[in-house]
Amino acid sequence: MGSPAEDLIKKAARDLANSHHAIALTGAGISTESGIPDFRGPSGVWTKNPEAERRAYRSYERFLEDPAGWWEERLTSPGVLGDLGSFQPNRGHYALVELEQLGALKCVITQNVDGLHEKAGTRNLLEYHGSTLKLRCTSCGSRFRREEFDLDRLMRDKQLPPHCGRCGGIVKTDGVAFGEPIPSDVARRSLEEARKCDVMLICGTSAVVYPFANLPRTAKQRGAAAVAATIIEVNAEPTPLTQEGISDYLIQGKTGQILPRMVEEVKGLRAKS
Ligand code: APR
């Protein structure tokens, strides 16, 4: 008998290998081993600076009231996570890429704005809270790479906020602030994935922010007709999903250690089949 975690990793590998449409949901916990702090863990950004969280809750209101002022502040003060451009994916991100390449994972839905899943090579990716590397038109929803706008010149020439070249709407950062609607394309596709998945692998999220935290419940509490998905949590600590029995089992520990082991087990099962 292996350790409890080892046995659960083998169980998860079997669930993934036997799945028809497994998806992964991720949160800040999968990026901490890349050096990016999470929000609510022991050394999380909100844990260490509750005032920063209170400010974050007011950000979208301020944007709606005064988009130019919001942009000025945005361009002159560092974001809560600092400059994310220099971080690299870790073994947890790459493990999800390998599962996708093995055909054992069909989609990744992430809350993270750090762009590390994209950098690691995940192909079917839904950035539920957007990406800090992109901008988005608040009217037509078009997305742009940040460098498509000369933001410093717009600030110098007092021409903020940026405007969409397609519809003239006001452009903001793609990152979705508290209280801001999830962009409709991502919201719709995420719900579709949650409805059709038969396995959901939830990695590194405290599962307390909505509407993202509804996705596991959608996968679990289906109508009588559809079979509930198998919900697997990989997290450093139990979450409300664990406590409420939404997840079938929790593999407690670090994603950077657990997920690569899971890939090895899936490969082993594939080799035997
Ligand atoms: N391996 C596994 N779990 C980890 C690791 C790790 N290496 N590091 C941290 N964790 C766990 C923490 O214990 C915590 O339960 O990951 C979880 C991270 O939770 P949060 O910090 O709340 O991050 P997240 O769930 O992604 O937050 C959701 O809140 O502030 C908003 O928009 C922001 O997208 C974010 C949302």
PDB file of C-alpha atoms and ligand atoms in Angstrom:
ATOM      1  CA  MET A   1       0.000   0.000   0.000  1.00  0.00           C
ATOM      2  CA  GLY A   2       1.382   3.404  -0.978  1.00  0.00           C
ATOM      3  CA  SER A   3       0.802   6.580   1.010  1.00  0.00           C
ATOM      4  CA  PRO A   4      -2.789   7.870   0.983  1.00  0.00           C
ATOM      5  CA  ALA A   5      -1.755  10.571  -1.515  1.00  0.00           C
ATOM      6  CA  GLU A   6      -0.057   7.965  -3.723  1.00  0.00           C
ATOM      7  CA  ASP A   7      -3.187   5.802  -3.738  1.00  0.00           C
ATOM      8  CA  LEU A   8      -5.344   8.823  -4.599  1.00  0.00           C
ATOM      9  CA  ILE A   9      -2.944   9.861  -7.371  1.00  0.00           C
ATOM     10  CA  LYS A  10      -3.335   6.376  -8.879  1.00  0.00           C
ATOM     11  CA  LYS A  11      -7.133   6.643  -8.492  1.00  0.00           C
ATOM     12  CA  ALA A  12      -7.147  10.050 -10.211  1.00  0.00           C
ATOM     13  CA  ALA A  13      -4.998   8.670 -13.038  1.00  0.00           C
ATOM     14  CA  ARG A  14      -7.546   5.885 -13.571  1.00  0.00           C
ATOM     15  CA  ASP A  15     -10.416   8.388 -13.543  1.00  0.00           C
ATOM     16  CA  LEU A  16      -8.573  10.543 -16.102  1.00  0.00           C
ATOM     17  CA  ALA A  17      -7.524   7.607 -18.301  1.00  0.00           C
ATOM     18  CA  ASN A  18     -11.140   6.341 -18.377  1.00  0.00           C
ATOM     19  CA  SER A  19     -12.667   9.776 -18.962  1.00  0.00           C
ATOM     20  CA  HIS A  20     -14.261  10.983 -22.185  1.00  0.00           C
ATOM     21  CA  HIS A  21     -14.200  14.707 -21.411  1.00  0.00           C
ATOM     22  CA  ALA A  22     -12.016  15.619 -18.440  1.00  0.00           C
ATOM     23  CA  ILE A  23     -11.363  19.289 -17.736  1.00  0.00           C
ATOM     24  CA  ALA A  24      -9.165  21.131 -15.229  1.00  0.00           C
ATOM     25  CA  LEU A  25     -10.071  24.221 -13.191  1.00  0.00           C
ATOM     26  CA  THR A  26      -7.156  26.135 -11.677  1.00  0.00           C
ATOM     27  CA  GLY A  27      -6.515  28.947  -9.238  1.00  0.00           C
ATOM     28  CA  ALA A  28      -3.571  30.903  -7.835  1.00  0.00           C
ATOM     29  CA  GLY A  29      -2.301  27.801  -5.995  1.00  0.00           C
ATOM     30  CA  ILE A  30      -0.928  26.321  -9.218  1.00  0.00           C
ATOM     31  CA  SER A  31       1.275  29.404  -9.744  1.00  0.00           C
ATOM     32  CA  THR A  32       2.803  29.761  -6.248  1.00  0.00           C
ATOM     33  CA  GLU A  33       5.597  27.334  -7.178  1.00  0.00           C
ATOM     34  CA  SER A  34       6.454  29.773  -9.990  1.00  0.00           C
ATOM     35  CA  GLY A  35       7.018  32.438  -7.332  1.00  0.00           C
ATOM     36  CA  ILE A  36       3.673  34.250  -7.675  1.00  0.00           C
ATOM     37  CA  PRO A  37       1.911  34.583  -4.307  1.00  0.00           C
ATOM     38  CA  ASP A  38      -1.655  33.360  -4.016  1.00  0.00           C
ATOM     39  CA  PHE A  39      -4.397  35.455  -2.388  1.00  0.00           C
ATOM     40  CA  ARG A  40      -5.790  33.555   0.601  1.00  0.00           C
ATOM     41  CA  GLY A  41      -3.086  31.038   1.469  1.00  0.00           C
ATOM     42  CA  PRO A  42      -0.907  31.570   4.559  1.00  0.00           C
ATOM     43  CA  SER A  43       1.282  34.167   2.733  1.00  0.00           C
ATOM     44  CA  GLY A  44      -1.398  35.273   0.268  1.00  0.00           C
ATOM     45  CA  VAL A  45      -1.698  38.846  -0.997  1.00  0.00           C
ATOM     46  CA  TRP A  46      -5.091  39.365   0.655  1.00  0.00           C
ATOM     47  CA  THR A  47      -4.002  37.469   3.760  1.00  0.00           C
ATOM     48  CA  LYS A  48      -1.070  39.852   4.233  1.00  0.00           C
ATOM     49  CA  ASN A  49      -2.802  43.035   3.062  1.00  0.00           C
ATOM     50  CA  PRO A  50      -6.587  43.117   3.698  1.00  0.00           C
ATOM     51  CA  GLU A  51      -6.644  46.816   2.687  1.00  0.00           C
ATOM     52  CA  ALA A  52      -5.432  45.819  -0.795  1.00  0.00           C
ATOM     53  CA  GLU A  53      -8.389  43.410  -1.057  1.00  0.00           C
ATOM     54  CA  ARG A  54     -10.832  46.138   0.042  1.00  0.00           C
ATOM     55  CA  ARG A  55      -9.349  48.448  -2.626  1.00  0.00           C
ATOM     56  CA  ALA A  56      -9.650  45.686  -5.230  1.00  0.00           C
ATOM     57  CA  TYR A  57     -13.367  45.357  -4.415  1.00  0.00           C
ATOM     58  CA  ARG A  58     -13.856  49.051  -5.295  1.00  0.00           C
ATOM     59  CA  SER A  59     -11.760  49.012  -8.492  1.00  0.00           C
ATOM     60  CA  TYR A  60     -14.529  48.305 -11.004  1.00  0.00           C
ATOM     61  CA  GLU A  61     -16.802  51.021  -9.553  1.00  0.00           C
ATOM     62  CA  ARG A  62     -13.942  53.513  -9.880  1.00  0.00           C
ATOM     63  CA  PHE A  63     -13.363  52.429 -13.478  1.00  0.00           C
ATOM     64  CA  LEU A  64     -17.044  53.030 -14.362  1.00  0.00           C
ATOM     65  CA  GLU A  65     -17.051  56.436 -12.640  1.00  0.00           C
ATOM     66  CA  ASP A  66     -13.755  57.727 -14.056  1.00  0.00           C
ATOM     67  CA  PRO A  67     -12.048  55.488 -16.640  1.00  0.00           C
ATOM     68  CA  ALA A  68      -9.314  58.071 -17.363  1.00  0.00           C
ATOM     69  CA  GLY A  69      -8.474  58.432 -13.654  1.00  0.00           C
ATOM     70  CA  TRP A  70      -8.591  54.663 -13.218  1.00  0.00           C
ATOM     71  CA  TRP A  71      -6.101  54.235 -16.069  1.00  0.00           C
ATOM     72  CA  GLU A  72      -3.803  57.000 -14.692  1.00  0.00           C
ATOM     73  CA  GLU A  73      -3.679  55.207 -11.338  1.00  0.00           C
ATOM     74  CA  ARG A  74      -3.233  51.858 -13.062  1.00  0.00           C
ATOM     75  CA  LEU A  75      -0.263  53.036 -15.127  1.00  0.00           C
ATOM     76  CA  THR A  76       1.479  54.808 -12.253  1.00  0.00           C
ATOM     77  CA  SER A  77       1.168  52.225  -9.473  1.00  0.00           C
ATOM     78  CA  PRO A  78       2.278  48.559  -9.522  1.00  0.00           C
ATOM     79  CA  GLY A  79      -0.492  45.940  -9.667  1.00  0.00           C
ATOM     80  CA  VAL A  80      -1.092  43.730  -6.596  1.00  0.00           C
ATOM     81  CA  LEU A  81       0.938  40.949  -8.204  1.00  0.00           C
ATOM     82  CA  GLY A  82       3.600  43.272  -9.614  1.00  0.00           C
ATOM     83  CA  ASP A  83       5.030  42.714 -13.105  1.00  0.00           C
ATOM     84  CA  LEU A  84       3.938  39.209 -14.061  1.00  0.00           C
ATOM     85  CA  GLY A  85       5.848  39.165 -17.356  1.00  0.00           C
ATOM     86  CA  SER A  86       9.008  37.670 -15.821  1.00  0.00           C
ATOM     87  CA  PHE A  87       7.513  34.528 -14.243  1.00  0.00           C
ATOM     88  CA  GLN A  88       7.746  31.061 -15.788  1.00  0.00           C
ATOM     89  CA  PRO A  89       5.335  28.115 -15.701  1.00  0.00           C
ATOM     90  CA  ASN A  90       6.143  25.320 -13.221  1.00  0.00           C
ATOM     91  CA  ARG A  91       5.795  21.511 -13.311  1.00  0.00           C
ATOM     92  CA  GLY A  92       2.113  21.793 -12.442  1.00  0.00           C
ATOM     93  CA  HIS A  93       1.342  23.858 -15.551  1.00  0.00           C
ATOM     94  CA  TYR A  94       3.408  21.539 -17.750  1.00  0.00           C
ATOM     95  CA  ALA A  95       1.684  18.464 -16.307  1.00  0.00           C
ATOM     96  CA  LEU A  96      -1.670  19.831 -17.497  1.00  0.00           C
ATOM     97  CA  VAL A  97      -0.141  20.443 -20.954  1.00  0.00           C
ATOM     98  CA  GLU A  98       1.007  16.792 -21.050  1.00  0.00           C
ATOM     99  CA  LEU A  99      -2.442  15.539 -20.000  1.00  0.00           C
ATOM    100  CA  GLU A 100      -3.927  17.584 -22.869  1.00  0.00           C
ATOM    101  CA  GLN A 101      -1.365  16.119 -25.300  1.00  0.00           C
ATOM    102  CA  LEU A 102      -2.219  12.615 -24.016  1.00  0.00           C
ATOM    103  CA  GLY A 103      -5.864  13.358 -24.823  1.00  0.00           C
ATOM    104  CA  ALA A 104      -6.727  12.945 -21.133  1.00  0.00           C
ATOM    105  CA  LEU A 105      -7.652  16.624 -20.659  1.00  0.00           C
ATOM    106  CA  LYS A 106      -9.885  18.601 -23.037  1.00  0.00           C
ATOM    107  CA  CYS A 107      -9.882  22.075 -21.511  1.00  0.00           C
ATOM    108  CA  VAL A 108      -8.338  24.212 -18.763  1.00  0.00           C
ATOM    109  CA  ILE A 109     -10.460  26.924 -17.134  1.00  0.00           C
ATOM    110  CA  THR A 110      -8.243  29.183 -15.037  1.00  0.00           C
ATOM    111  CA  GLN A 111      -8.932  32.042 -12.635  1.00  0.00           C
ATOM    112  CA  ASN A 112      -5.303  33.150 -12.962  1.00  0.00           C
ATOM    113  CA  VAL A 113      -4.411  36.276 -14.937  1.00  0.00           C
ATOM    114  CA  ASP A 114      -0.678  35.428 -15.045  1.00  0.00           C
ATOM    115  CA  GLY A 115      -0.722  33.879 -18.536  1.00  0.00           C
ATOM    116  CA  LEU A 116       1.350  30.881 -17.346  1.00  0.00           C
ATOM    117  CA  HIS A 117      -0.973  28.206 -18.784  1.00  0.00           C
ATOM    118  CA  GLU A 118      -0.683  29.884 -22.200  1.00  0.00           C
ATOM    119  CA  LYS A 119       3.097  30.183 -21.762  1.00  0.00           C
ATOM    120  CA  ALA A 120       3.318  26.476 -20.817  1.00  0.00           C
ATOM    121  CA  GLY A 121       1.463  25.483 -24.006  1.00  0.00           C
ATOM    122  CA  THR A 122      -2.110  24.636 -22.951  1.00  0.00           C
ATOM    123  CA  ARG A 123      -4.140  24.887 -26.160  1.00  0.00           C
ATOM    124  CA  ASN A 124      -7.771  24.821 -25.075  1.00  0.00           C
ATOM    125  CA  LEU A 125      -7.668  27.487 -22.354  1.00  0.00           C
ATOM    126  CA  LEU A 126     -10.424  29.654 -20.906  1.00  0.00           C
ATOM    127  CA  GLU A 127      -9.116  32.623 -18.869  1.00  0.00           C
ATOM    128  CA  TYR A 128     -12.181  33.101 -16.635  1.00  0.00           C
ATOM    129  CA  HIS A 129     -10.805  36.250 -14.990  1.00  0.00           C
ATOM    130  CA  GLY A 130      -9.020  37.437 -18.136  1.00  0.00           C
ATOM    131  CA  SER A 131      -5.291  38.028 -18.523  1.00  0.00           C
ATOM    132  CA  THR A 132      -3.000  40.774 -17.287  1.00  0.00           C
ATOM    133  CA  LEU A 133      -1.185  40.524 -20.643  1.00  0.00           C
ATOM    134  CA  LYS A 134      -4.267  41.638 -22.588  1.00  0.00           C
ATOM    135  CA  LEU A 135      -6.709  44.544 -22.918  1.00  0.00           C
ATOM    136  CA  ARG A 136     -10.433  44.214 -23.651  1.00  0.00           C
ATOM    137  CA  CYS A 137     -13.066  46.545 -25.111  1.00  0.00           C
ATOM    138  CA  THR A 138     -15.875  46.991 -22.561  1.00  0.00           C
ATOM    139  CA  SER A 139     -18.389  47.503 -25.372  1.00  0.00           C
ATOM    140  CA  CYS A 140     -17.747  44.866 -28.052  1.00  0.00           C
ATOM    141  CA  GLY A 141     -15.546  42.504 -26.002  1.00  0.00           C
ATOM    142  CA  SER A 142     -12.658  42.535 -28.511  1.00  0.00           C
ATOM    143  CA  ARG A 143      -9.341  41.588 -26.915  1.00  0.00           C
ATOM    144  CA  PHE A 144      -5.927  43.071 -27.698  1.00  0.00           C
ATOM    145  CA  ARG A 145      -2.337  42.313 -26.671  1.00  0.00           C
ATOM    146  CA  ARG A 146      -1.257  45.041 -24.243  1.00  0.00           C
ATOM    147  CA  GLU A 147       1.458  46.268 -26.641  1.00  0.00           C
ATOM    148  CA  GLU A 148      -1.127  47.113 -29.342  1.00  0.00           C
ATOM    149  CA  PHE A 149      -1.680  50.402 -27.495  1.00  0.00           C
ATOM    150  CA  ASP A 150       0.983  52.993 -26.624  1.00  0.00           C
ATOM    151  CA  LEU A 151      -0.418  53.534 -23.134  1.00  0.00           C
ATOM    152  CA  ASP A 152       2.409  55.822 -21.980  1.00  0.00           C
ATOM    153  CA  ARG A 153       1.850  58.157 -24.944  1.00  0.00           C
ATOM    154  CA  LEU A 154      -1.912  58.149 -24.346  1.00  0.00           C
ATOM    155  CA  MET A 155      -1.207  59.138 -20.736  1.00  0.00           C
ATOM    156  CA  ARG A 156       1.316  61.857 -21.716  1.00  0.00           C
ATOM    157  CA  ASP A 157      -1.116  63.279 -24.311  1.00  0.00           C
ATOM    158  CA  LYS A 158      -4.015  63.115 -21.817  1.00  0.00           C
ATOM    159  CA  GLN A 159      -5.879  60.765 -24.177  1.00  0.00           C
ATOM    160  CA  LEU A 160      -6.782  58.029 -21.674  1.00  0.00           C
ATOM    161  CA  PRO A 161      -8.833  55.839 -21.575  1.00  0.00           C
ATOM    162  CA  PRO A 162      -7.787  53.884 -24.698  1.00  0.00           C
ATOM    163  CA  HIS A 163     -10.577  53.411 -27.239  1.00  0.00           C
ATOM    164  CA  CYS A 164     -11.394  50.326 -29.285  1.00  0.00           C
ATOM    165  CA  GLY A 165     -10.322  50.583 -32.934  1.00  0.00           C
ATOM    166  CA  ARG A 166     -13.329  48.451 -33.913  1.00  0.00           C
ATOM    167  CA  CYS A 167     -16.277  50.046 -32.134  1.00  0.00           C
ATOM    168  CA  GLY A 168     -14.858  53.123 -30.350  1.00  0.00           C
ATOM    169  CA  GLY A 169     -15.768  51.653 -26.959  1.00  0.00           C
ATOM    170  CA  ILE A 170     -13.695  52.194 -23.816  1.00  0.00           C
ATOM    171  CA  VAL A 171     -10.837  49.694 -23.390  1.00  0.00           C
ATOM    172  CA  LYS A 172      -9.724  48.401 -19.980  1.00  0.00           C
ATOM    173  CA  THR A 173      -7.290  45.710 -18.861  1.00  0.00           C
ATOM    174  CA  ASP A 174      -8.615  42.234 -19.627  1.00  0.00           C
ATOM    175  CA  GLY A 175      -8.342  41.185 -15.965  1.00  0.00           C
ATOM    176  CA  VAL A 176     -11.871  40.838 -14.522  1.00  0.00           C
ATOM    177  CA  ALA A 177     -12.289  42.905 -11.338  1.00  0.00           C
ATOM    178  CA  PHE A 178     -14.603  41.981  -8.467  1.00  0.00           C
ATOM    179  CA  GLY A 179     -18.153  42.909  -9.492  1.00  0.00           C
ATOM    180  CA  GLU A 180     -17.246  43.083 -13.181  1.00  0.00           C
ATOM    181  CA  PRO A 181     -19.230  40.655 -15.378  1.00  0.00           C
ATOM    182  CA  ILE A 182     -17.277  37.639 -16.651  1.00  0.00           C
ATOM    183  CA  PRO A 183     -16.837  38.239 -20.413  1.00  0.00           C
ATOM    184  CA  SER A 184     -19.820  36.502 -22.023  1.00  0.00           C
ATOM    185  CA  ASP A 185     -17.805  34.317 -24.435  1.00  0.00           C
ATOM    186  CA  VAL A 186     -15.729  32.813 -21.607  1.00  0.00           C
ATOM    187  CA  ALA A 187     -18.727  32.523 -19.261  1.00  0.00           C
ATOM    188  CA  ARG A 188     -20.765  30.612 -21.866  1.00  0.00           C
ATOM    189  CA  ARG A 189     -17.959  28.248 -22.885  1.00  0.00           C
ATOM    190  CA  SER A 190     -17.013  27.540 -19.247  1.00  0.00           C
ATOM    191  CA  LEU A 191     -20.600  26.603 -18.413  1.00  0.00           C
ATOM    192  CA  GLU A 192     -20.724  24.305 -21.457  1.00  0.00           C
ATOM    193  CA  GLU A 193     -17.524  22.578 -20.294  1.00  0.00           C
ATOM    194  CA  ALA A 194     -18.813  22.201 -16.717  1.00  0.00           C
ATOM    195  CA  ARG A 195     -22.027  20.674 -18.056  1.00  0.00           C
ATOM    196  CA  LYS A 196     -20.399  18.138 -20.348  1.00  0.00           C
ATOM    197  CA  CYS A 197     -17.311  17.068 -18.428  1.00  0.00           C
ATOM    198  CA  ASP A 198     -17.249  13.624 -16.796  1.00  0.00           C
ATOM    199  CA  VAL A 199     -14.140  14.403 -14.720  1.00  0.00           C
ATOM    200  CA  MET A 200     -13.212  17.795 -13.237  1.00  0.00           C
ATOM    201  CA  LEU A 201      -9.687  18.212 -11.803  1.00  0.00           C
ATOM    202  CA  ILE A 202      -9.640  21.297  -9.522  1.00  0.00           C
ATOM    203  CA  CYS A 203      -6.104  22.519  -8.809  1.00  0.00           C
ATOM    204  CA  GLY A 204      -4.986  25.228  -6.384  1.00  0.00           C
ATOM    205  CA  THR A 205      -8.122  27.202  -5.674  1.00  0.00           C
ATOM    206  CA  SER A 206      -9.833  28.056  -2.384  1.00  0.00           C
ATOM    207  CA  ALA A 207     -13.131  27.953  -4.324  1.00  0.00           C
ATOM    208  CA  VAL A 208     -14.639  30.957  -2.512  1.00  0.00           C
ATOM    209  CA  VAL A 209     -14.986  33.380  -5.451  1.00  0.00           C
ATOM    210  CA  TYR A 210     -18.132  33.341  -7.566  1.00  0.00           C
ATOM    211  CA  PRO A 211     -19.333  32.759 -10.218  1.00  0.00           C
ATOM    212  CA  PHE A 212     -16.246  30.542 -10.853  1.00  0.00           C
ATOM    213  CA  ALA A 213     -16.989  28.456  -7.762  1.00  0.00           C
ATOM    214  CA  ASN A 214     -20.385  27.574  -9.273  1.00  0.00           C
ATOM    215  CA  LEU A 215     -18.685  25.510 -11.995  1.00  0.00           C
ATOM    216  CA  PRO A 216     -17.870  22.503  -9.762  1.00  0.00           C
ATOM    217  CA  ARG A 217     -21.426  22.586  -8.404  1.00  0.00           C
ATOM    218  CA  THR A 218     -22.793  22.628 -11.961  1.00  0.00           C
ATOM    219  CA  ALA A 219     -20.691  19.580 -12.778  1.00  0.00           C
ATOM    220  CA  LYS A 220     -21.794  17.786  -9.613  1.00  0.00           C
ATOM    221  CA  GLN A 221     -25.455  18.627  -9.193  1.00  0.00           C
ATOM    222  CA  ARG A 222     -26.757  17.781 -12.652  1.00  0.00           C
ATOM    223  CA  GLY A 223     -30.347  16.945 -13.449  1.00  0.00           C
ATOM    224  CA  ALA A 224     -31.492  13.400 -12.785  1.00  0.00           C
ATOM    225  CA  ALA A 225     -30.799  12.571 -16.418  1.00  0.00           C
ATOM    226  CA  ALA A 226     -27.080  13.250 -16.499  1.00  0.00           C
ATOM    227  CA  VAL A 227     -24.500  11.400 -14.424  1.00  0.00           C
ATOM    228  CA  ALA A 228     -22.580  13.645 -12.011  1.00  0.00           C
ATOM    229  CA  ALA A 229     -18.956  14.313 -12.901  1.00  0.00           C
ATOM    230  CA  THR A 230     -16.154  12.903 -10.754  1.00  0.00           C
ATOM    231  CA  ILE A 231     -14.662  15.924  -8.984  1.00  0.00           C
ATOM    232  CA  ILE A 232     -11.012  15.640  -7.933  1.00  0.00           C
ATOM    233  CA  GLU A 233      -9.344  18.362  -5.840  1.00  0.00           C
ATOM    234  CA  VAL A 234      -5.580  18.887  -5.741  1.00  0.00           C
ATOM    235  CA  ASN A 235      -4.966  21.519  -3.070  1.00  0.00           C
ATOM    236  CA  ALA A 236      -2.685  22.369  -0.148  1.00  0.00           C
ATOM    237  CA  GLU A 237      -5.718  22.528   2.155  1.00  0.00           C
ATOM    238  CA  PRO A 238      -9.374  21.414   2.235  1.00  0.00           C
ATOM    239  CA  THR A 239     -11.837  23.936   0.735  1.00  0.00           C
ATOM    240  CA  PRO A 240     -15.638  24.429   0.882  1.00  0.00           C
ATOM    241  CA  LEU A 241     -15.813  21.972  -2.040  1.00  0.00           C
ATOM    242  CA  THR A 242     -14.178  19.367   0.194  1.00  0.00           C
ATOM    243  CA  GLN A 243     -16.297  20.209   3.224  1.00  0.00           C
ATOM    244  CA  GLU A 244     -19.577  20.238   1.280  1.00  0.00           C
ATOM    245  CA  GLY A 245     -18.816  16.951  -0.437  1.00  0.00           C
ATOM    246  CA  ILE A 246     -18.831  18.556  -3.882  1.00  0.00           C
ATOM    247  CA  SER A 247     -15.434  17.011  -4.576  1.00  0.00           C
ATOM    248  CA  ASP A 248     -15.247  13.218  -4.515  1.00  0.00           C
ATOM    249  CA  TYR A 249     -11.751  13.307  -3.046  1.00  0.00           C
ATOM    250  CA  LEU A 250      -8.963  15.736  -2.151  1.00  0.00           C
ATOM    251  CA  ILE A 251      -5.338  14.941  -2.902  1.00  0.00           C
ATOM    252  CA  GLN A 252      -3.719  17.239  -0.355  1.00  0.00           C
ATOM    253  CA  GLY A 253      -0.334  18.709  -1.267  1.00  0.00           C
ATOM    254  CA  LYS A 254       1.476  20.726  -3.887  1.00  0.00           C
ATOM    255  CA  THR A 255       0.236  20.766  -7.481  1.00  0.00           C
ATOM    256  CA  GLY A 256       3.871  20.889  -8.695  1.00  0.00           C
ATOM    257  CA  GLN A 257       4.486  17.506  -7.074  1.00  0.00           C
ATOM    258  CA  ILE A 258       1.112  15.773  -7.423  1.00  0.00           C
ATOM    259  CA  LEU A 259       0.242  16.597 -11.052  1.00  0.00           C
ATOM    260  CA  PRO A 260       3.512  15.287 -12.590  1.00  0.00           C
ATOM    261  CA  ARG A 261       3.039  12.037 -10.635  1.00  0.00           C
ATOM    262  CA  MET A 262      -0.511  11.821 -12.027  1.00  0.00           C
ATOM    263  CA  VAL A 263       0.840  12.213 -15.582  1.00  0.00           C
ATOM    264  CA  GLU A 264       3.301   9.357 -14.992  1.00  0.00           C
ATOM    265  CA  GLU A 265       0.464   7.121 -13.752  1.00  0.00           C
ATOM    266  CA  VAL A 266      -1.717   7.995 -16.774  1.00  0.00           C
ATOM    267  CA  LYS A 267       1.197   7.173 -19.112  1.00  0.00           C
ATOM    268  CA  GLY A 268       1.689   3.872 -17.280  1.00  0.00           C
ATOM    269  CA  LEU A 269      -1.987   2.975 -17.725  1.00  0.00           C
ATOM    270  CA  ARG A 270      -1.819   3.951 -21.400  1.00  0.00           C
ATOM    271  CA  ALA A 271       1.234   1.742 -21.895  1.00  0.00           C
ATOM    272  CA  LYS A 272      -0.691  -1.257 -20.481  1.00  0.00           C
ATOM    273  CA  SER A 273      -3.876  -0.669 -22.484  1.00  0.00           C
TER     274      SER A 273
HETATM  275  N1  APR B   1      -0.268  23.451  -4.487  1.00  0.00           N
HETATM  276  C1  APR B   1      -1.579  23.241  -4.167  1.00  0.00           C
HETATM  277  N2  APR B   1      -2.367  24.187  -3.567  1.00  0.00           N
HETATM  278  C2  APR B   1      -1.780  25.376  -3.288  1.00  0.00           C
HETATM  279  C3  APR B   1      -0.423  25.661  -3.583  1.00  0.00           C
HETATM  280  C4  APR B   1       0.341  24.640  -4.208  1.00  0.00           C
HETATM  281  N3  APR B   1       1.632  24.802  -4.531  1.00  0.00           N
HETATM  282  N4  APR B   1      -0.163  26.943  -3.176  1.00  0.00           N
HETATM  283  C5  APR B   1      -1.310  27.423  -2.649  1.00  0.00           C
HETATM  284  N5  APR B   1      -2.287  26.494  -2.708  1.00  0.00           N
HETATM  285  C6  APR B   1      -3.697  26.610  -2.326  1.00  0.00           C
HETATM  286  C7  APR B   1      -3.965  27.506  -1.140  1.00  0.00           C
HETATM  287  O1  APR B   1      -3.916  26.765   0.057  1.00  0.00           O
HETATM  288  C8  APR B   1      -5.403  27.974  -1.429  1.00  0.00           C
HETATM  289  O2  APR B   1      -6.360  27.036  -0.959  1.00  0.00           O
HETATM  290  O3  APR B   1      -4.347  27.229  -3.421  1.00  0.00           O
HETATM  291  C9  APR B   1      -5.472  27.979  -2.958  1.00  0.00           C
HETATM  292  C10 APR B   1      -5.381  29.381  -3.536  1.00  0.00           C
HETATM  293  O4  APR B   1      -6.561  30.067  -3.167  1.00  0.00           O
HETATM  294  P1  APR B   1      -6.647  31.659  -3.391  1.00  0.00           P
HETATM  295  O5  APR B   1      -5.395  32.286  -2.916  1.00  0.00           O
HETATM  296  O6  APR B   1      -7.967  32.107  -2.842  1.00  0.00           O
HETATM  297  O7  APR B   1      -6.648  31.824  -4.988  1.00  0.00           O
HETATM  298  P2  APR B   1      -7.883  31.616  -5.953  1.00  0.00           P
HETATM  299  O8  APR B   1      -8.786  30.535  -5.446  1.00  0.00           O
HETATM  300  O9  APR B   1      -7.334  31.442  -7.326  1.00  0.00           O
HETATM  301  O10 APR B   1      -8.646  33.044  -5.871  1.00  0.00           O
HETATM  302  C11 APR B   1      -9.740  33.216  -6.730  1.00  0.00           C
HETATM  303  O11 APR B   1      -9.867  35.538  -6.066  1.00  0.00           O
HETATM  304  O12 APR B   1      -8.740  37.504  -5.638  1.00  0.00           O
HETATM  305  C12 APR B   1      -9.500  36.837  -6.547  1.00  0.00           C
HETATM  306  O13 APR B   1      -9.494  37.150  -8.855  1.00  0.00           O
HETATM  307  C13 APR B   1      -8.725  36.635  -7.811  1.00  0.00           C
HETATM  308  O14 APR B   1      -8.718  34.753  -9.329  1.00  0.00           O
HETATM  309  C14 APR B   1      -8.614  35.124  -7.953  1.00  0.00           C
HETATM  310  C15 APR B   1      -9.814  34.646  -7.166  1.00  0.00           C
END
